[in-house]
Amino acid sequence: MAALTTRRTLVGLMTGATLMAGALVPAAASAQEAQAINFRTPFDCGQVWNANTRTNHNPQASVDFQRDGAQGKNVHASASGTVSTVKDLGNTSYGKYIVIDHGSGWTTLYAHLDSFNTKVGAKVTTNSIIGKVGTTGGSTGPHLHYEQRSGGTVKRVVLNGLAIKYYGNTTVTSSTAC
C-alpha cells in the first residue's frame, strides 16, 4: 500500500495489515436497525477506500476513510434522508461537516470536507453527492471522518449490511450509485 499522508493513518497501519473486504464481519444484533436503513459506502461506485478504526479515535466508534488521491473525491449520502446540518467550524474539530437525518433516530455525519454540495432541508439519496473529501478542521491530511448515530450516540459503523471490523483497517469497495 502506498504511503498515506495522515498521521492517524500511519498509526493505524502500524497496528496490523489491511484486511480485505471479505474480512468484514456479520453485523451484531445491536446493528440490525442500521441494516434496515441499508447504509452504503459514501463514495463513487468501484472506488477502494481504507476504513480506519482505532481505540484513540474521537468518537471511538467513528471511521476515517483514506486512500491515495482522496482530496476532492465525491462524498455521497450513505442512505436516503434529509440534510439537517451544513456547517463550517473553520480550523477546529470537524471543519466543514454535514449531518443527514435518516429517520427513526438515525443520523450520519461527514467531516473534514473540502466543499459542500447540499443545503439544510435537502432530500438526499445514495446517488446524491453531498460534498468533496478534504482536510478541514483538525485534520492532518485528506480523508472523510464518518459517523453513524442512533439517538445521538455514535454506533459502530455498518455499511452494505456488514459491520466494519474494529480496531484496525478494512479495505472496502464502494457499491454506491453503481
mmCIF file of C-alpha atoms in Angstrom:
data_model
loop_
_atom_site.group_PDB
_atom_site.id
_atom_site.type_symbol
_atom_site.label_atom_id
_atom_site.label_comp_id
_atom_site.label_asym_id
_atom_site.label_seq_id
_atom_site.Cartn_x
_atom_site.Cartn_y
_atom_site.Cartn_z
ATOM 1 C CA MET A 1 0.000 0.000 0.000
ATOM 2 C CA ALA A 2 1.362 3.404 -0.923
ATOM 3 C CA ALA A 3 2.301 5.713 1.908
ATOM 4 C CA LEU A 4 -0.686 7.631 3.220
ATOM 5 C CA THR A 5 -0.449 11.226 4.286
ATOM 6 C CA THR A 6 -2.217 11.403 7.614
ATOM 7 C CA ARG A 7 -0.545 10.756 10.922
ATOM 8 C CA ARG A 8 -3.665 8.914 12.069
ATOM 9 C CA THR A 9 -3.423 6.510 9.150
ATOM 10 C CA LEU A 10 0.231 5.764 9.809
ATOM 11 C CA VAL A 11 -0.575 4.920 13.423
ATOM 12 C CA GLY A 12 -3.451 2.715 12.282
ATOM 13 C CA LEU A 13 -1.291 0.909 9.731
ATOM 14 C CA MET A 14 1.254 0.068 12.414
ATOM 15 C CA THR A 15 -1.413 -1.930 14.269
ATOM 16 C CA GLY A 16 -1.736 -4.559 11.540
ATOM 17 C CA ALA A 17 -2.159 -5.358 7.896
ATOM 18 C CA THR A 18 -5.069 -4.051 5.907
ATOM 19 C CA LEU A 19 -7.960 -6.510 5.802
ATOM 20 C CA MET A 20 -9.678 -7.352 2.545
ATOM 21 C CA ALA A 21 -13.407 -6.752 2.039
ATOM 22 C CA GLY A 22 -14.056 -10.450 2.727
ATOM 23 C CA ALA A 23 -12.827 -9.902 6.280
ATOM 24 C CA LEU A 24 -15.859 -7.825 7.153
ATOM 25 C CA VAL A 25 -17.785 -9.478 9.953
ATOM 26 C CA PRO A 26 -21.548 -10.015 10.115
ATOM 27 C CA ALA A 27 -23.371 -7.170 11.838
ATOM 28 C CA ALA A 28 -24.028 -7.633 15.544
ATOM 29 C CA ALA A 29 -27.579 -7.738 16.863
ATOM 30 C CA SER A 30 -27.249 -4.120 18.009
ATOM 31 C CA ALA A 31 -26.678 -3.128 14.361
ATOM 32 C CA GLN A 32 -29.851 -4.702 12.954
ATOM 33 C CA GLU A 33 -31.597 -1.328 12.862
ATOM 34 C CA ALA A 34 -28.710 0.105 10.833
ATOM 35 C CA GLN A 35 -29.059 -2.800 8.408
ATOM 36 C CA ALA A 36 -32.721 -1.906 7.906
ATOM 37 C CA ILE A 37 -31.689 1.590 6.792
ATOM 38 C CA ASN A 38 -29.175 -0.022 4.380
ATOM 39 C CA PHE A 39 -26.266 2.406 4.869
ATOM 40 C CA ARG A 40 -23.908 2.336 1.856
ATOM 41 C CA THR A 41 -20.224 3.255 1.468
ATOM 42 C CA PRO A 42 -20.321 7.042 0.786
ATOM 43 C CA PHE A 43 -18.164 7.104 -2.362
ATOM 44 C CA ASP A 44 -18.465 6.656 -6.133
ATOM 45 C CA CYS A 45 -19.070 3.139 -7.453
ATOM 46 C CA GLY A 46 -15.965 0.944 -7.569
ATOM 47 C CA GLN A 47 -13.673 3.202 -5.531
ATOM 48 C CA VAL A 48 -11.494 1.366 -2.997
ATOM 49 C CA TRP A 49 -11.010 3.003 0.425
ATOM 50 C CA ASN A 50 -9.272 2.126 3.695
ATOM 51 C CA ALA A 51 -11.721 2.271 6.626
ATOM 52 C CA ASN A 52 -9.551 3.024 9.678
ATOM 53 C CA THR A 53 -10.826 2.489 13.223
ATOM 54 C CA ARG A 54 -8.806 2.853 16.413
ATOM 55 C CA THR A 55 -9.234 2.981 20.161
ATOM 56 C CA ASN A 56 -7.933 6.571 20.459
ATOM 57 C CA HIS A 57 -10.353 7.994 17.874
ATOM 58 C CA ASN A 58 -12.853 10.635 18.965
ATOM 59 C CA PRO A 59 -15.573 9.497 18.995
ATOM 60 C CA GLN A 60 -14.209 5.980 19.271
ATOM 61 C CA ALA A 61 -16.800 4.273 17.021
ATOM 62 C CA SER A 62 -16.225 6.673 14.106
ATOM 63 C CA VAL A 63 -14.387 5.698 10.907
ATOM 64 C CA ASP A 64 -11.761 7.575 8.896
ATOM 65 C CA PHE A 65 -11.825 6.726 5.186
ATOM 66 C CA GLN A 66 -8.490 7.258 3.416
ATOM 67 C CA ARG A 67 -6.866 6.476 0.073
ATOM 68 C CA ASP A 68 -4.213 7.933 -2.179
ATOM 69 C CA GLY A 69 -5.666 10.875 -4.094
ATOM 70 C CA ALA A 70 -8.548 11.307 -1.637
ATOM 71 C CA GLN A 71 -8.628 15.123 -1.896
ATOM 72 C CA GLY A 72 -11.678 16.275 -3.853
ATOM 73 C CA LYS A 73 -13.310 12.838 -4.293
ATOM 74 C CA ASN A 74 -17.117 12.819 -4.244
ATOM 75 C CA VAL A 75 -18.892 12.094 -0.953
ATOM 76 C CA HIS A 76 -22.368 10.564 -1.278
ATOM 77 C CA ALA A 77 -25.122 10.328 1.304
ATOM 78 C CA SER A 78 -24.813 6.802 2.698
ATOM 79 C CA ALA A 79 -28.627 6.453 2.863
ATOM 80 C CA SER A 80 -31.729 8.439 1.966
ATOM 81 C CA GLY A 81 -32.668 11.234 4.326
ATOM 82 C CA THR A 82 -32.897 14.967 4.953
ATOM 83 C CA VAL A 83 -29.864 17.200 5.443
ATOM 84 C CA SER A 84 -30.126 18.698 8.942
ATOM 85 C CA THR A 85 -26.710 20.425 9.279
ATOM 86 C CA VAL A 86 -24.258 22.047 6.877
ATOM 87 C CA LYS A 87 -21.612 23.816 8.951
ATOM 88 C CA ASP A 88 -18.056 25.153 8.781
ATOM 89 C CA LEU A 89 -16.142 25.209 12.089
ATOM 90 C CA GLY A 90 -13.056 26.700 10.420
ATOM 91 C CA ASN A 91 -9.720 25.253 11.516
ATOM 92 C CA THR A 92 -11.111 23.313 14.504
ATOM 93 C CA SER A 93 -12.818 20.000 15.151
ATOM 94 C CA TYR A 94 -14.817 18.642 12.182
ATOM 95 C CA GLY A 95 -14.083 21.671 9.959
ATOM 96 C CA LYS A 96 -16.659 21.564 7.179
ATOM 97 C CA TYR A 97 -19.252 18.919 8.002
ATOM 98 C CA ILE A 98 -22.734 17.675 7.086
ATOM 99 C CA VAL A 99 -25.319 15.743 9.123
ATOM 100 C CA ILE A 100 -28.123 13.767 7.472
ATOM 101 C CA ASP A 101 -31.256 12.625 9.353
ATOM 102 C CA HIS A 102 -32.373 9.171 8.155
ATOM 103 C CA GLY A 103 -35.415 8.884 10.445
ATOM 104 C CA SER A 104 -36.069 6.591 13.427
ATOM 105 C CA GLY A 105 -33.351 8.448 15.382
ATOM 106 C CA TRP A 106 -30.530 7.612 12.911
ATOM 107 C CA THR A 107 -28.135 10.250 11.540
ATOM 108 C CA THR A 108 -24.822 10.216 9.702
ATOM 109 C CA LEU A 109 -22.033 12.798 9.934
ATOM 110 C CA TYR A 110 -19.440 13.536 7.205
ATOM 111 C CA ALA A 111 -16.499 15.718 8.317
ATOM 112 C CA HIS A 112 -13.298 17.431 7.108
ATOM 113 C CA LEU A 113 -14.980 18.169 3.777
ATOM 114 C CA ASP A 114 -13.347 20.413 1.189
ATOM 115 C CA SER A 115 -16.700 21.683 -0.059
ATOM 116 C CA PHE A 116 -20.469 21.280 0.255
ATOM 117 C CA ASN A 117 -22.884 20.247 -2.489
ATOM 118 C CA THR A 118 -26.111 20.370 -0.480
ATOM 119 C CA LYS A 119 -28.067 22.590 1.891
ATOM 120 C CA VAL A 120 -30.145 22.199 5.057
ATOM 121 C CA GLY A 121 -33.555 20.721 4.244
ATOM 122 C CA ALA A 122 -32.418 18.959 1.060
ATOM 123 C CA LYS A 123 -33.814 15.459 0.481
ATOM 124 C CA VAL A 124 -30.930 13.140 -0.470
ATOM 125 C CA THR A 125 -30.404 9.543 -1.643
ATOM 126 C CA THR A 126 -27.292 7.406 -2.059
ATOM 127 C CA ASN A 127 -26.998 8.867 -5.571
ATOM 128 C CA SER A 128 -26.712 12.387 -4.072
ATOM 129 C CA ILE A 129 -23.237 13.902 -3.965
ATOM 130 C CA ILE A 130 -23.254 15.989 -0.778
ATOM 131 C CA GLY A 131 -19.658 17.244 -0.788
ATOM 132 C CA LYS A 132 -15.997 16.584 -1.552
ATOM 133 C CA VAL A 133 -13.306 14.943 0.599
ATOM 134 C CA GLY A 134 -10.943 17.478 2.175
ATOM 135 C CA THR A 135 -8.708 18.223 5.118
ATOM 136 C CA THR A 136 -10.532 20.966 7.028
ATOM 137 C CA GLY A 137 -10.814 21.477 10.781
ATOM 138 C CA GLY A 138 -8.474 19.427 12.969
ATOM 139 C CA SER A 139 -7.490 17.120 10.109
ATOM 140 C CA THR A 140 -3.842 16.324 9.353
ATOM 141 C CA GLY A 141 -4.488 15.143 5.776
ATOM 142 C CA PRO A 142 -7.294 14.499 3.295
ATOM 143 C CA HIS A 143 -9.817 11.913 4.490
ATOM 144 C CA LEU A 144 -13.502 11.527 5.340
ATOM 145 C CA HIS A 145 -14.405 11.277 9.019
ATOM 146 C CA TYR A 146 -17.703 9.349 9.148
ATOM 147 C CA GLU A 147 -20.140 8.599 11.969
ATOM 148 C CA GLN A 148 -23.426 6.715 12.295
ATOM 149 C CA ARG A 149 -25.521 7.813 15.275
ATOM 150 C CA SER A 150 -28.658 6.385 16.831
ATOM 151 C CA GLY A 151 -30.473 8.535 19.376
ATOM 152 C CA GLY A 152 -27.468 10.894 19.367
ATOM 153 C CA THR A 153 -24.980 8.129 20.325
ATOM 154 C CA VAL A 154 -22.210 7.153 17.904
ATOM 155 C CA LYS A 155 -22.548 3.478 16.934
ATOM 156 C CA ARG A 156 -20.145 1.056 15.304
ATOM 157 C CA VAL A 157 -20.435 1.549 11.564
ATOM 158 C CA VAL A 158 -22.426 -0.842 9.391
ATOM 159 C CA LEU A 159 -22.101 -0.419 5.618
ATOM 160 C CA ASN A 160 -23.561 -2.551 2.842
ATOM 161 C CA GLY A 161 -25.174 -4.757 5.547
ATOM 162 C CA LEU A 162 -21.891 -5.689 7.228
ATOM 163 C CA ALA A 163 -20.139 -4.278 10.304
ATOM 164 C CA ILE A 164 -16.714 -2.672 9.841
ATOM 165 C CA LYS A 165 -14.068 -4.560 11.844
ATOM 166 C CA TYR A 166 -12.820 -2.751 14.976
ATOM 167 C CA TYR A 167 -9.930 -1.844 15.614
ATOM 168 C CA GLY A 168 -7.626 -1.558 12.615
ATOM 169 C CA ASN A 169 -8.027 -1.221 8.866
ATOM 170 C CA THR A 170 -10.589 -2.667 6.483
ATOM 171 C CA THR A 171 -10.422 -2.273 2.730
ATOM 172 C CA VAL A 172 -13.869 -1.500 1.287
ATOM 173 C CA THR A 173 -15.006 -1.150 -2.314
ATOM 174 C CA SER A 174 -17.931 1.187 -2.807
ATOM 175 C CA SER A 175 -21.078 -0.147 -4.459
ATOM 176 C CA THR A 176 -22.873 3.193 -4.116
ATOM 177 C CA ALA A 177 -24.552 4.561 -7.254
ATOM 178 C CA CYS A 178 -23.460 1.541 -9.327
#
